[in-house]
Each structure stands twice: as C-alpha cells, then as structure tokens.
Amino acid sequence: MRFAHTGTQTRGALRYYAPRICAPYLDVMCSMKLDRPRISVDFNELMEPDLVLLSQTDQRLDSDGEKVQLSVDAKVYIYEYNKYDDGECELFTADGIVELNDKTINKNAKWSCRIDTNGITTKYT
C-alpha cells in the first residue's frame, strides 16, 4: 500500500485505511507515536469548542484495531493526524466523554465526544 497523499487527502486516506494502517503510518512518516490507542476524528467537525462528532455507529475501531463500544458517558481518547505538502506533520489529541449527538445540529452522527477541560493538544514535527 502506498501513501502518496498530502494535506487534506492524507486525512481522507487515513480515515479510509484506519486504524490498522494509521498508527504505523504515524510512526514511519513523522516519528509521532500515540500515547495510547485512540479513535480517529476530524476536529474540523467541532460543533462547539469542546464537542466533536465521533461516530455514526455504536462501535469504532481504535488506532490498534480494537473495537470500542460507544455508550453515554464512556471515556474515549481521540486524535487527528495531518501531513502537509511542506513535510510538516501535526497530531491533535484529546480525551473526552461520549454523548448522544444532538440531531438538530448534525443529522448524520449518532455519537459525539465532549472534550475534557484539558482541551486539544497539538504536536508538530
């Protein structure tokens, strides 16, 4: 499998191939490692400063390929990875609590993640 994507394309490719490819891809391409298994999200889908869309279904695979069952008030660890044309990589991570999505804001997702008070952490290379 070859990753010739950059920027926004990389985000889409990682989401398509994630999670089994995503975590090793982070290690090889940018020497960034996740501190724990995390669920991939798109922080561009923030509905509030501390609320991001999480899933359309009751299960997601984490970065280690393990199934995570989503339920109200479950603790989750999330991330987003981006690689840009200039070679810079960024890794966003956050921890939060699962909430049922408010369908008046977004009709497609069932679950959202309420990010805790530590907020979103960003690492660059």
Short mmCIF file of C-alpha atoms in Angstrom, two decimals:
data_model
loop_
_atom_site.label_atom_id
_atom_site.label_comp_id
_atom_site.label_asym_id
_atom_site.label_seq_id
_atom_site.Cartn_x
_atom_site.Cartn_y
_atom_site.Cartn_z
CA MET A 1 0.00 0.00 0.00
CA ARG A 2 1.40 3.39 -0.98
CA PHE A 3 0.56 6.74 0.61
CA ALA A 4 1.10 9.49 -1.91
CA HIS A 5 -1.41 11.78 -0.25
CA THR A 6 -0.72 15.08 1.46
CA GLY A 7 -2.76 17.53 3.49
CA THR A 8 -6.48 17.00 3.21
CA GLN A 9 -6.00 13.94 1.01
CA THR A 10 -3.97 12.28 3.76
CA ARG A 11 -6.76 12.83 6.25
CA GLY A 12 -9.20 11.10 3.92
CA ALA A 13 -6.77 8.27 3.15
CA LEU A 14 -6.05 7.69 6.84
CA ARG A 15 -9.74 7.62 7.62
CA TYR A 16 -10.25 5.09 4.81
CA TYR A 17 -7.38 2.81 5.83
CA ALA A 18 -7.53 3.50 9.56
CA PRO A 19 -7.00 2.18 12.07
CA ARG A 20 -4.67 -0.68 11.19
CA ILE A 21 -2.63 1.46 8.84
CA CYS A 22 -2.96 4.75 10.64
CA ALA A 23 -0.86 4.16 13.76
CA PRO A 24 2.07 2.55 11.89
CA TYR A 25 1.85 5.33 9.31
CA LEU A 26 2.28 7.90 12.07
CA ASP A 27 5.39 6.11 13.32
CA VAL A 28 7.04 5.77 9.90
CA MET A 29 6.20 9.09 8.29
CA CYS A 30 6.69 11.53 11.14
CA SER A 31 8.08 9.66 14.13
CA MET A 32 4.95 10.56 16.08
CA LYS A 33 3.56 7.94 18.39
CA LEU A 34 0.23 7.84 20.09
CA ASP A 35 0.39 7.63 23.87
CA ARG A 36 -2.46 5.10 23.90
CA PRO A 37 -5.00 3.61 21.49
CA ARG A 38 -7.19 6.43 20.18
CA ILE A 39 -10.20 6.87 17.91
CA SER A 40 -9.68 8.94 14.77
CA VAL A 41 -11.87 12.06 14.46
CA ASP A 42 -11.94 15.17 12.30
CA PHE A 43 -11.50 18.23 14.51
CA ASN A 44 -12.91 20.29 11.63
CA GLU A 45 -16.22 18.74 12.72
CA LEU A 46 -16.31 20.60 16.04
CA MET A 47 -19.91 21.53 16.81
CA GLU A 48 -18.91 23.51 19.90
CA PRO A 49 -15.44 24.45 21.17
CA ASP A 50 -15.40 21.23 23.22
CA LEU A 51 -17.70 18.94 21.19
CA VAL A 52 -16.66 16.92 18.12
CA LEU A 53 -18.56 14.39 16.00
CA LEU A 54 -17.46 10.86 16.87
CA SER A 55 -19.41 8.14 15.07
CA GLN A 56 -22.46 7.16 13.06
CA THR A 57 -22.49 3.70 14.66
CA ASP A 58 -22.23 2.17 18.13
CA GLN A 59 -18.70 0.84 17.54
CA ARG A 60 -15.45 2.34 16.28
CA LEU A 61 -12.05 0.81 15.77
CA ASP A 62 -9.21 2.46 17.65
CA SER A 63 -5.68 3.01 16.36
CA ASP A 64 -4.69 -0.51 17.47
CA GLY A 65 -7.56 -2.07 15.52
CA GLU A 66 -9.61 -2.90 18.62
CA LYS A 67 -13.38 -2.39 18.70
CA VAL A 68 -14.55 0.34 21.05
CA GLN A 69 -18.20 0.12 22.12
CA LEU A 70 -19.67 3.61 22.41
CA SER A 71 -22.18 4.44 25.12
CA VAL A 72 -23.28 7.53 27.02
CA ASP A 73 -20.61 8.75 29.48
CA ALA A 74 -17.93 6.32 28.22
CA LYS A 75 -14.38 7.71 28.40
CA VAL A 76 -12.71 7.93 24.96
CA TYR A 77 -9.35 9.04 23.62
CA ILE A 78 -9.38 10.74 20.21
CA TYR A 79 -6.89 12.03 17.65
CA GLU A 80 -6.41 13.57 14.22
CA TYR A 81 -3.25 13.37 12.12
CA ASN A 82 -2.30 15.71 9.25
CA LYS A 83 0.72 15.81 6.94
CA TYR A 84 1.21 18.86 4.74
CA ASP A 85 2.95 19.44 1.41
CA ASP A 86 5.96 21.04 3.13
CA GLY A 87 6.52 17.83 5.12
CA GLU A 88 5.24 19.23 8.41
CA CYS A 89 3.14 16.79 10.43
CA GLU A 90 0.68 17.61 13.17
CA LEU A 91 -1.04 15.38 15.66
CA PHE A 92 -4.06 16.57 17.63
CA THR A 93 -5.11 14.53 20.67
CA ALA A 94 -7.83 14.92 23.27
CA ASP A 95 -9.70 12.93 25.88
CA GLY A 96 -13.41 13.13 26.45
CA ILE A 97 -16.76 11.60 27.27
CA VAL A 98 -19.20 10.10 24.76
CA GLU A 99 -22.56 11.85 24.31
CA LEU A 100 -25.54 11.12 22.10
CA ASN A 101 -25.39 13.56 19.22
CA ASP A 102 -27.94 16.37 19.05
CA LYS A 103 -29.65 15.58 15.73
CA THR A 104 -30.69 19.23 15.31
CA ILE A 105 -27.01 20.14 14.88
CA ASN A 106 -25.90 17.16 12.76
CA LYS A 107 -28.28 14.53 11.44
CA ASN A 108 -25.63 12.03 10.31
CA ALA A 109 -23.74 11.20 13.51
CA LYS A 110 -25.15 9.20 16.40
CA TRP A 111 -22.31 9.93 18.84
CA SER A 112 -20.23 12.96 19.80
CA CYS A 113 -17.29 13.42 22.14
CA ARG A 114 -17.33 16.13 24.82
CA ILE A 115 -13.66 17.08 25.19
CA ASP A 116 -12.47 17.39 28.79
CA THR A 117 -11.05 20.54 30.39
CA ASN A 118 -7.52 19.70 29.21
CA GLY A 119 -8.67 20.57 25.69
CA ILE A 120 -6.96 19.58 22.45
CA THR A 121 -3.19 19.02 22.47
CA THR A 122 -1.17 19.63 19.31
CA LYS A 123 2.27 18.24 18.40
CA TYR A 124 4.25 19.32 15.33
CA THR A 125 7.32 17.92 13.58
#
